[in-house]
Coordinates of C-alpha atoms in Angstrom, one line a residue:
M1 CA 287.9 -30.2 15.3
S2 CA 287.9 -26.5 14.8
A3 CA 285.1 -26.8 12.2
I4 CA 283.0 -28.8 14.8
L5 CA 283.5 -26.2 17.5
A6 CA 282.7 -23.4 15.0
G7 CA 279.5 -25.2 14.1
I8 CA 278.5 -25.6 17.7
G9 CA 279.3 -21.9 18.3
R10 CA 277.0 -20.9 15.4
L11 CA 274.2 -23.0 16.7
A12 CA 274.6 -21.7 20.2
H13 CA 274.5 -18.1 18.9
R14 CA 271.5 -18.8 16.7
Y15 CA 269.5 -20.3 19.5
R16 CA 270.8 -18.2 22.3
S17 CA 267.3 -17.1 23.3
E18 CA 266.0 -20.7 23.5
L19 CA 269.1 -21.7 25.5
A20 CA 268.7 -18.8 28.0
P21 CA 267.2 -21.0 30.8
A22 CA 270.0 -23.6 30.5
T23 CA 272.6 -20.9 30.3
V24 CA 271.3 -19.3 33.5
A25 CA 271.3 -22.7 35.3
V26 CA 274.9 -23.3 34.3
V27 CA 276.0 -19.8 35.4
F28 CA 274.3 -20.3 38.8
D29 CA 275.9 -23.7 39.2
L30 CA 279.4 -22.2 38.6
V31 CA 278.7 -19.3 40.9
A32 CA 277.6 -21.7 43.7
V33 CA 280.8 -23.7 43.3
W34 CA 282.9 -20.6 43.8
L35 CA 280.8 -19.1 46.7
H36 CA 280.8 -22.5 48.6
S37 CA 284.5 -22.8 48.3
A38 CA 285.4 -19.2 49.0
Q39 CA 282.5 -17.7 51.1
P40 CA 280.1 -20.3 52.4
G41 CA 278.7 -17.8 54.9
A42 CA 277.6 -15.5 52.1
C43 CA 274.4 -17.6 51.9
W44 CA 272.6 -15.1 54.2
W45 CA 273.6 -12.2 51.9
V46 CA 272.3 -14.1 48.9
L47 CA 268.9 -14.6 50.7
A48 CA 268.7 -10.9 51.6
G49 CA 269.5 -9.9 48.0
T50 CA 266.9 -12.5 46.7
G51 CA 264.2 -11.0 48.9
A52 CA 264.9 -7.5 47.6
A53 CA 265.1 -8.6 44.0
T54 CA 261.9 -10.6 44.3
L55 CA 260.0 -7.7 45.8
R56 CA 261.2 -5.3 43.1
A57 CA 260.2 -7.8 40.3
A58 CA 256.8 -8.3 41.8
L59 CA 256.0 -4.6 42.3
R60 CA 257.7 -3.0 39.3
G61 CA 258.8 -5.8 37.0
A62 CA 262.3 -4.5 37.2
P63 CA 264.9 -5.2 36.0
W64 CA 263.3 -7.7 33.5
G65 CA 261.1 -5.1 31.7
A66 CA 257.9 -7.0 32.7
T67 CA 254.8 -4.8 32.2
R68 CA 251.8 -7.2 32.7
A69 CA 250.7 -8.7 36.1
E70 CA 251.4 -12.3 34.9
E71 CA 254.8 -11.3 33.6
R72 CA 255.7 -9.6 37.0
A73 CA 254.5 -12.7 38.8
Y74 CA 256.6 -15.0 36.7
A75 CA 259.7 -12.7 37.2
A76 CA 259.2 -12.7 41.0
I77 CA 258.8 -16.5 41.2
T78 CA 261.8 -17.2 39.0
T79 CA 263.9 -14.7 41.0
A80 CA 262.9 -16.3 44.3
V81 CA 263.5 -19.9 43.1
A82 CA 266.9 -19.0 41.7
G83 CA 268.0 -17.1 44.8
V84 CA 266.9 -19.7 47.3
W85 CA 268.7 -22.4 45.4
L86 CA 271.8 -20.3 45.1
A87 CA 271.7 -19.6 48.9
A88 CA 271.3 -23.4 49.7
A89 CA 274.1 -24.3 47.2
T90 CA 276.4 -21.7 48.7
A91 CA 275.9 -23.0 52.2
L92 CA 275.9 -26.8 51.5
G93 CA 277.7 -27.1 48.2
P94 CA 276.0 -27.5 44.7
G95 CA 276.7 -31.3 44.9
H96 CA 274.9 -31.7 48.2
A97 CA 272.0 -34.2 48.3
H98 CA 269.5 -33.5 45.5
L99 CA 270.5 -29.9 44.7
Q100 CA 271.5 -30.7 41.1
S101 CA 268.1 -32.5 40.5
V102 CA 266.3 -29.5 42.0
L103 CA 268.3 -27.2 39.7
L104 CA 267.3 -29.3 36.7
V105 CA 263.6 -29.4 37.7
A106 CA 263.6 -25.6 38.4
M107 CA 265.2 -24.9 35.0
F108 CA 262.4 -26.7 33.1
A109 CA 259.7 -25.4 35.4
C110 CA 260.8 -21.8 35.0
G111 CA 262.0 -22.3 31.4
T112 CA 258.7 -23.6 30.0
P113 CA 256.8 -20.3 30.5
W114 CA 259.8 -18.5 29.0
W115 CA 259.8 -20.6 25.8
R116 CA 256.0 -20.5 25.5
H117 CA 255.9 -16.8 26.3
R118 CA 258.4 -15.8 23.6
R119 CA 256.6 -17.8 20.9
R120 CA 253.2 -16.5 22.1
R121 CA 254.3 -12.9 22.0
A122 CA 255.8 -13.4 18.5
R123 CA 252.6 -15.1 17.3
V124 CA 250.4 -12.3 18.8
K125 CA 252.5 -9.7 16.9
V126 CA 252.0 -11.7 13.7
D127 CA 248.3 -12.0 14.3
R128 CA 248.0 -8.2 14.9
T129 CA 249.9 -7.6 11.6
I130 CA 247.5 -9.9 9.8
Q131 CA 244.5 -8.1 11.2
A132 CA 246.0 -4.7 10.2
W133 CA 247.2 -5.8 6.7
P134 CA 244.0 -4.7 4.8
N135 CA 244.5 -1.1 6.0
L136 CA 248.2 -1.2 5.4
A137 CA 247.8 -2.8 1.9
E138 CA 245.4 0.0 0.9
Q139 CA 247.8 2.7 2.1
I140 CA 250.8 1.3 0.1
G141 CA 248.9 0.5 -3.2
L142 CA 248.3 -3.2 -2.7
A143 CA 244.6 -3.0 -1.9
G144 CA 242.9 -6.4 -2.1
S145 CA 245.9 -8.4 -1.1
R146 CA 245.3 -10.9 1.7
V147 CA 247.3 -13.0 4.1
L148 CA 246.6 -16.8 3.6
S149 CA 248.8 -18.1 6.4
A150 CA 251.7 -17.1 8.6
A151 CA 254.3 -18.8 10.8
V152 CA 256.9 -17.7 13.3
D153 CA 260.5 -18.9 12.8
V154 CA 263.8 -18.3 14.5
W155 CA 264.6 -15.1 12.8
G156 CA 261.1 -13.5 12.5
W157 CA 258.1 -14.6 10.6
R158 CA 256.8 -15.5 7.1
A159 CA 253.5 -15.2 5.4
R160 CA 251.9 -16.6 2.3
M161 CA 250.0 -13.8 0.5
T162 CA 247.6 -13.6 -2.4
L163 CA 247.1 -10.6 -4.6
R164 CA 244.1 -9.0 -6.2
G165 CA 243.5 -9.9 -9.8
G166 CA 245.7 -7.8 -12.1
Q167 CA 248.4 -7.3 -9.4
T168 CA 251.8 -9.0 -9.8
V169 CA 254.8 -9.8 -7.6
A170 CA 256.6 -6.9 -9.3
D171 CA 254.1 -4.5 -7.8
V172 CA 254.9 -5.9 -4.3
I173 CA 258.7 -5.7 -4.9
A174 CA 258.3 -2.0 -5.8
Q175 CA 256.5 -1.4 -2.5
V176 CA 259.0 -3.2 -0.2
P177 CA 260.3 0.1 1.4
A178 CA 256.7 1.1 2.0
I179 CA 255.9 -2.3 3.6
E180 CA 258.9 -2.0 5.9
S181 CA 257.7 1.5 6.9
G182 CA 254.2 0.3 7.5
L183 CA 255.3 -2.7 9.6
G184 CA 257.8 -0.6 11.6
T185 CA 260.8 -2.8 10.7
R186 CA 264.4 -1.9 10.1
P187 CA 265.3 -1.1 6.5
G188 CA 266.1 -4.3 4.6
A189 CA 264.1 -6.6 6.9
V190 CA 261.4 -7.6 4.3
R191 CA 262.0 -10.3 1.7
V192 CA 259.5 -11.1 -1.1
E193 CA 259.6 -14.3 -3.1
A194 CA 257.3 -15.2 -6.0
D195 CA 255.2 -18.4 -5.8
P196 CA 256.4 -20.5 -8.7
A197 CA 253.0 -22.2 -8.8
H198 CA 250.8 -19.1 -8.9
A199 CA 251.4 -15.7 -10.5
G200 CA 249.1 -14.0 -8.0
R201 CA 250.7 -15.2 -4.9
F202 CA 254.0 -14.6 -3.0
V203 CA 255.8 -15.3 0.2
M204 CA 256.7 -12.4 2.4
R205 CA 259.4 -12.9 5.0
V206 CA 260.1 -10.4 7.8
L207 CA 263.4 -10.7 9.7
A208 CA 263.6 -9.4 13.2
E209 CA 267.3 -10.1 13.2
D210 CA 269.9 -10.4 10.4
P211 CA 270.9 -14.1 10.0
H212 CA 274.0 -13.0 8.2
A213 CA 275.2 -10.4 10.6
N214 CA 278.3 -12.4 11.3
A215 CA 280.7 -14.2 8.9
V216 CA 280.0 -17.9 8.3
P217 CA 283.2 -20.0 8.7
W218 CA 284.1 -22.3 5.9
R219 CA 283.7 -26.0 6.7
G220 CA 286.3 -27.3 4.2
P221 CA 285.8 -28.8 0.8
A222 CA 282.4 -30.5 0.3
A223 CA 282.8 -31.4 -3.4
R224 CA 284.5 -34.6 -4.4
S225 CA 284.0 -34.3 -8.2
V226 CA 283.7 -31.4 -10.5
A227 CA 280.2 -32.7 -11.2
D228 CA 279.1 -32.1 -7.6
P229 CA 277.4 -28.8 -6.7
I230 CA 279.7 -26.5 -4.9
P231 CA 278.4 -24.9 -1.6
L232 CA 279.2 -21.2 -1.9
G233 CA 277.6 -20.2 1.4
V234 CA 274.2 -20.2 3.1
F235 CA 270.9 -18.6 2.5
E236 CA 269.0 -16.7 5.2
D237 CA 267.1 -19.9 6.1
A238 CA 270.5 -21.7 6.7
T239 CA 270.2 -23.9 3.7
D240 CA 273.4 -24.3 1.5
V241 CA 273.8 -22.4 -1.7
A242 CA 275.0 -25.4 -3.7
V243 CA 275.6 -24.4 -7.3
P244 CA 276.5 -27.0 -10.1
M245 CA 279.5 -25.7 -12.1
L246 CA 280.4 -28.4 -14.6
R247 CA 280.0 -27.1 -18.1
R248 CA 279.0 -23.7 -16.7
H249 CA 281.0 -20.5 -17.1
V250 CA 280.9 -18.4 -13.9
L251 CA 280.9 -14.6 -13.4
V252 CA 281.6 -13.1 -10.0
G253 CA 281.0 -9.3 -9.8
G254 CA 280.9 -6.6 -7.1
I255 CA 282.7 -3.5 -6.0
A256 CA 286.1 -3.6 -4.4
G257 CA 285.9 -5.0 -0.9
A258 CA 282.6 -6.7 -1.5
G259 CA 284.1 -10.2 -1.3
K260 CA 284.9 -11.4 -4.8
S261 CA 288.1 -13.0 -3.8
G262 CA 286.3 -14.7 -0.9
V263 CA 283.9 -16.3 -3.3
L264 CA 286.8 -17.4 -5.6
N265 CA 288.5 -19.0 -2.6
V266 CA 285.4 -21.0 -1.8
I267 CA 285.1 -22.3 -5.3
I268 CA 288.8 -23.0 -5.7
G269 CA 288.9 -24.6 -2.3
N270 CA 286.3 -27.1 -3.4
L271 CA 287.7 -27.7 -6.8
V272 CA 291.2 -28.5 -5.6
A273 CA 289.7 -31.4 -3.7
C274 CA 288.3 -32.9 -6.9
P275 CA 290.6 -35.3 -8.7
D276 CA 288.8 -34.9 -12.0
V277 CA 289.5 -31.2 -12.7
V278 CA 292.7 -29.3 -13.6
L279 CA 293.0 -25.7 -12.6
W280 CA 294.8 -22.9 -14.4
G281 CA 294.9 -19.4 -13.0
I282 CA 295.4 -15.8 -14.3
D283 CA 296.1 -13.1 -11.8
L284 CA 297.5 -9.8 -13.3
K285 CA 297.9 -8.3 -9.8
G286 CA 301.3 -10.1 -9.6
G287 CA 299.7 -13.2 -8.3
M288 CA 298.5 -11.5 -5.1
E289 CA 295.2 -13.3 -4.9
L290 CA 295.9 -16.7 -6.5
Q291 CA 299.5 -17.3 -5.4
P292 CA 298.5 -19.0 -2.2
W293 CA 296.8 -21.6 -4.3
A294 CA 299.7 -22.0 -6.7
P295 CA 300.8 -25.5 -5.5
C296 CA 297.3 -26.7 -6.5
L297 CA 297.2 -24.9 -9.9
A298 CA 298.7 -26.6 -12.9
R299 CA 299.6 -23.2 -14.3
L300 CA 299.5 -19.6 -13.0
A301 CA 300.0 -16.6 -15.3
T302 CA 300.8 -13.2 -13.7
T303 CA 301.7 -11.2 -16.8
P304 CA 299.6 -10.3 -19.9
A305 CA 301.9 -12.3 -22.2
A306 CA 301.8 -15.4 -20.0
A307 CA 298.0 -15.0 -19.8
E308 CA 297.7 -14.8 -23.6
T309 CA 299.9 -17.9 -23.9
M310 CA 297.8 -19.8 -21.4
L311 CA 294.5 -19.0 -23.1
R312 CA 295.9 -19.8 -26.5
D313 CA 296.9 -23.2 -25.1
A314 CA 293.4 -23.6 -23.7
V315 CA 292.0 -23.1 -27.1
R316 CA 294.4 -25.7 -28.5
V317 CA 293.2 -28.2 -25.8
L318 CA 289.6 -27.3 -26.8
D319 CA 290.3 -27.9 -30.5
A320 CA 292.1 -31.2 -29.8
R321 CA 289.2 -32.5 -27.6
A322 CA 286.6 -31.4 -30.1
R323 CA 288.4 -33.3 -32.9
A324 CA 288.7 -36.4 -30.9
M325 CA 285.0 -36.3 -29.9
A326 CA 284.0 -35.8 -33.5
E327 CA 286.0 -38.8 -34.5
S328 CA 284.4 -40.9 -31.8
A329 CA 280.9 -39.5 -32.3
S330 CA 280.8 -38.3 -28.7
R331 CA 278.9 -35.1 -27.8
L332 CA 280.2 -34.6 -24.3
W333 CA 283.6 -34.9 -22.6
I334 CA 282.9 -36.8 -19.4
P335 CA 285.5 -35.7 -16.7
T336 CA 287.4 -38.5 -14.9
E337 CA 290.7 -38.7 -13.1
R338 CA 292.4 -39.6 -16.4
K339 CA 290.4 -37.2 -18.5
P340 CA 289.9 -34.2 -16.2
A341 CA 287.9 -31.1 -16.9
L342 CA 289.8 -27.8 -17.3
V343 CA 288.7 -24.7 -15.3
I344 CA 290.5 -21.4 -15.9
V345 CA 290.3 -18.9 -13.0
V346 CA 290.7 -15.2 -14.0
D347 CA 290.9 -12.6 -11.2
E348 CA 290.0 -9.1 -12.2
Y349 CA 289.1 -9.9 -15.8
A350 CA 288.9 -6.2 -16.7
E351 CA 292.7 -6.0 -16.3
L352 CA 293.1 -8.8 -18.8
A353 CA 290.8 -7.1 -21.3
E354 CA 292.8 -3.9 -21.0
Q355 CA 296.3 -5.3 -21.2
S356 CA 295.9 -8.2 -23.6
P357 CA 293.1 -7.9 -26.3
A358 CA 294.4 -11.0 -27.9
A359 CA 294.0 -13.0 -24.7
V360 CA 290.4 -11.9 -24.5
E361 CA 289.8 -13.2 -28.0
Y362 CA 290.9 -16.7 -26.9
A363 CA 288.7 -16.4 -23.8
D364 CA 285.7 -15.5 -25.9
S365 CA 286.3 -18.6 -28.0
I366 CA 286.5 -20.7 -24.8
A367 CA 283.2 -19.2 -23.5
R368 CA 281.4 -20.0 -26.8
R369 CA 282.8 -23.5 -27.4
G370 CA 284.1 -24.9 -24.1
R371 CA 281.1 -26.4 -22.4
A372 CA 280.9 -29.7 -24.4
V373 CA 284.6 -30.4 -23.8
A374 CA 284.4 -29.6 -20.1
E375 CA 286.6 -26.4 -20.4
T376 CA 285.1 -23.5 -18.6
L377 CA 286.0 -20.0 -17.3
L378 CA 285.6 -18.6 -13.8
A379 CA 286.0 -14.8 -14.1
A380 CA 285.8 -12.1 -11.4
T381 CA 285.6 -8.4 -12.0
Q382 CA 284.1 -5.2 -10.5
R383 CA 281.8 -3.9 -13.3
P384 CA 281.5 -6.3 -16.2
T385 CA 280.7 -3.7 -18.8
Q386 CA 281.0 -4.6 -22.5
Q387 CA 284.3 -2.7 -22.6
A388 CA 285.6 -4.4 -19.4
M389 CA 284.7 -7.8 -20.7
G390 CA 286.6 -7.2 -24.0
K391 CA 283.7 -6.2 -26.3
G392 CA 283.0 -9.9 -27.2
A393 CA 280.1 -12.1 -26.3
I394 CA 281.7 -13.5 -23.2
R395 CA 279.4 -11.9 -20.7
S396 CA 276.3 -13.4 -22.4
Q397 CA 277.9 -16.9 -22.1
M398 CA 278.2 -16.8 -18.3
D399 CA 275.7 -19.4 -16.9
V400 CA 276.3 -18.8 -13.2
R401 CA 276.4 -15.2 -12.0
V402 CA 277.3 -14.2 -8.4
C403 CA 276.6 -10.6 -7.6
L404 CA 278.0 -9.1 -4.4
R405 CA 277.5 -5.6 -3.3
V406 CA 277.4 -2.9 -6.0
R407 CA 277.4 0.8 -5.8
E408 CA 274.6 1.6 -8.3
R409 CA 271.4 -0.1 -9.1
R410 CA 272.2 -0.4 -12.8
D411 CA 275.4 -2.4 -11.9
T412 CA 273.1 -5.3 -10.7
D413 CA 271.8 -5.6 -14.3
L414 CA 275.4 -5.5 -15.6
I415 CA 276.3 -8.6 -13.5
L416 CA 273.0 -10.5 -13.4
G417 CA 271.4 -9.5 -16.6
Q418 CA 269.0 -6.8 -17.9
G419 CA 265.9 -6.2 -15.9
M420 CA 267.0 -8.0 -12.7
V421 CA 266.8 -4.9 -10.5
T422 CA 263.1 -4.4 -11.6
A423 CA 262.5 -8.1 -10.7
G424 CA 263.7 -7.6 -7.2
W425 CA 267.4 -8.4 -7.3
H426 CA 268.7 -5.5 -5.2
A427 CA 272.4 -6.1 -4.9
H428 CA 272.9 -2.4 -4.0
D429 CA 271.2 -3.1 -0.7
L430 CA 273.7 -5.8 0.4
D431 CA 275.4 -4.4 3.4
A432 CA 278.4 -6.5 4.3
P433 CA 281.3 -8.3 2.5
G434 CA 280.4 -11.8 1.4
K435 CA 276.7 -11.2 1.1
F436 CA 275.5 -12.0 -2.5
L437 CA 272.8 -12.9 -4.9
V438 CA 273.2 -15.9 -7.3
S439 CA 271.5 -16.3 -10.6
A440 CA 271.8 -19.8 -12.2
E441 CA 269.8 -22.8 -13.2
G442 CA 267.6 -23.6 -10.2
F443 CA 268.2 -20.2 -8.6
N444 CA 265.6 -18.0 -10.2
H445 CA 264.5 -15.9 -7.3
P446 CA 266.4 -13.2 -5.4
R447 CA 267.4 -14.9 -2.2
R448 CA 270.1 -13.3 -0.2
A449 CA 273.1 -15.4 0.9
R450 CA 276.4 -15.0 2.6
A451 CA 279.6 -16.7 1.3
Y452 CA 281.7 -18.9 3.6
L453 CA 284.7 -17.1 5.0
V454 CA 287.9 -18.9 3.9
T455 CA 290.8 -17.7 6.1
D456 CA 294.5 -17.8 5.2
D457 CA 294.9 -20.8 7.5
D458 CA 292.1 -22.6 5.6
V459 CA 293.9 -22.0 2.3
R460 CA 297.2 -23.3 3.7
A461 CA 295.6 -26.4 5.2
T462 CA 293.7 -27.2 2.0
V463 CA 296.8 -26.7 -0.1
E464 CA 298.9 -29.0 2.2
R465 CA 296.3 -31.7 2.0
Y466 CA 295.5 -31.7 -1.7
A467 CA 298.6 -30.3 -3.6
A468 CA 300.4 -33.6 -3.9
D469 CA 297.3 -35.3 -5.5
R470 CA 296.4 -32.8 -8.1
P471 CA 295.7 -34.4 -11.6
V472 CA 297.5 -33.5 -14.8
L473 CA 296.0 -33.0 -18.3
D474 CA 295.1 -36.1 -20.2
H475 CA 297.5 -37.3 -23.0
L476 CA 295.3 -35.9 -25.8
S477 CA 295.3 -32.4 -24.3
A478 CA 299.0 -32.5 -23.3
D479 CA 300.0 -33.7 -26.8
A480 CA 298.1 -30.7 -28.3
L481 CA 300.5 -28.4 -26.4
H482 CA 303.7 -30.3 -26.9
D483 CA 304.7 -29.1 -30.3
E484 CA 305.1 -25.4 -29.4
A485 CA 305.6 -25.7 -25.7
D486 CA 309.4 -25.2 -25.7
A487 CA 309.2 -22.2 -28.1
L488 CA 306.5 -20.5 -26.0
H489 CA 308.4 -21.0 -22.8
D490 CA 311.5 -19.5 -24.3
E491 CA 309.6 -16.5 -25.5
V492 CA 307.4 -15.8 -22.5
D493 CA 309.2 -17.1 -19.4
E494 CA 312.9 -17.0 -20.2
A495 CA 313.3 -13.9 -22.4
D496 CA 314.8 -10.8 -20.7
P497 CA 312.1 -8.1 -20.9
E498 CA 314.7 -5.4 -20.7
K499 CA 316.4 -6.7 -23.9
V500 CA 313.1 -7.1 -25.6
L501 CA 312.0 -3.6 -24.7
W502 CA 315.2 -1.9 -26.0
A503 CA 315.3 -4.1 -29.1
A504 CA 311.7 -3.2 -30.0
L505 CA 312.3 0.6 -29.4
S506 CA 315.5 0.6 -31.4
E507 CA 313.7 -1.0 -34.4
A508 CA 310.5 1.0 -34.0
P509 CA 309.2 2.9 -37.0
E510 CA 309.4 6.7 -37.1
H511 CA 306.0 7.1 -35.6
G512 CA 307.1 4.9 -32.6
L513 CA 305.4 2.1 -30.7
S514 CA 302.5 2.5 -28.3
V515 CA 302.7 1.4 -24.6
P516 CA 300.2 -1.4 -25.1
D517 CA 302.4 -2.7 -27.9
L518 CA 305.4 -2.7 -25.6
M519 CA 303.4 -4.4 -22.8
R520 CA 302.4 -7.1 -25.2
M521 CA 306.0 -7.6 -26.4
T522 CA 307.6 -7.7 -22.9
G523 CA 304.8 -9.2 -20.9
M524 CA 305.4 -6.4 -18.3
R525 CA 303.0 -4.0 -16.6
R526 CA 302.3 -0.4 -17.7
T527 CA 304.2 1.1 -14.8
W528 CA 307.3 -1.0 -15.5
I529 CA 307.3 0.2 -19.1
Y530 CA 306.8 3.9 -18.2
D531 CA 309.7 3.9 -15.7
R532 CA 312.1 2.8 -18.4
L533 CA 310.6 5.0 -21.1
Q534 CA 311.0 8.2 -19.1
A535 CA 314.7 7.5 -18.5
N536 CA 315.9 6.6 -22.0
A537 CA 313.2 6.8 -24.7
T538 CA 311.8 9.6 -26.7
Q539 CA 308.0 10.3 -27.1
V540 CA 307.6 11.0 -30.8
S541 CA 303.8 11.6 -30.5
R542 CA 301.1 11.2 -28.0
G543 CA 301.4 7.8 -26.5
R544 CA 304.1 6.6 -28.9
W545 CA 307.8 6.0 -28.2
R546 CA 311.1 5.0 -29.8
L547 CA 314.8 5.3 -29.0
P548 CA 316.6 8.6 -30.1
N549 CA 317.9 8.2 -33.6
G550 CA 316.7 4.7 -33.8
G551 CA 318.9 3.6 -30.8

């Protein structure tokens, strides 16, 4: 029910201008109900006020801002009709005789010029822009370009353009700030999209208002299989950003606060509703981001050691499936409820690369070999530099790339790929959390979108609905983990990290052990290690520690 109401609210806000006559009629009806019940004699004051307002509208166009004679006449007639009806409804009651029918007729009679007038004024503005385009184009270095057609829409207008021979869409993209200045729009109002059928043509869209000024509430899971495209959000034309993710590794990047966790929540929220995919999670921030989804995750690792174990297990699953497929002469693992896909979600991948290089090696193997066996990675990070991604080839293996707001232009290329800024993918211009660009198969042009907003209540409701029905790994994959499962759990989950730390330091060589070594042995974070080192251990050289006299 809440989703339906939210949808109605979005539509009402989007078409608030078109709904203005109906809104005014409803308000007048409610006011008439109140006045008739409380002050029926106020009808004479209403008539007096109507006369004054009508005269003011006719002579000065106030307070409607009407400047032309026909606009002032329309304002005066509308004011008079509305005031006379309100006076009659105040005296007699809005339900008297045919007053409701009169109100409905008046709404359409006065509303029709309003609707036509708004469209006409917008069309006139576009026509004037088309006429002025040759001069503007010459001033901004696009001389010879022409407007083929133009149309007004809810948010502004769009035009199909053609370029002079030798010009390309890249030339237009480079001049977008100059186009905005020439058209007198706000910064960021102009969009340029290449015409896939003609290298010398493009579509220019000018937005009078930002369609993504407000957050877009999540409507709940839409996917019912891991093979279904997952709706991440909406484009500026209100169409869904539905991205296929089966056999595709996903990279989500952007600065802190840009909305990476929000995008992860949208994806996870859809995947938990799919009975043919198992989810594992890695969150080295103590589970802060992924813990709310824990009942729907088959495994959740919150320490470097646990993450390394998980990814090592994922490689075992990969190898087992690959062997079985080779024996059966199959080329693809087809996910079903009994043979589910495996998706591994890694929040803040850079933390994993820093704290567990061995885990990154396993992740790199999954990225290179996991597609055929339906085993994929979903990684989020702020700046996916080569160092942050673990110096392997994992970044180049990411098929779906979601880029939220970045601080520097070059960071767009880090996330989306080399040369994307030059091609018009300007993630540094995104101005609100949740706004993003997506690069994937079928998404080859820089179209701005906004991710759905998944609230804490949405997460709780989704977990309650689907946690009990989550699938488990197939027998083949589970058997691949069975042999060493007990030993691994003893080592990672049940070992006392304090005992492991002091035993390692007491047996350390004379040159000591490094903090990363100790983190890997204990599975604990850097601050936990340092707190104990400062109290009892000796630093034998820069960054290396042991117990005094060997413990």
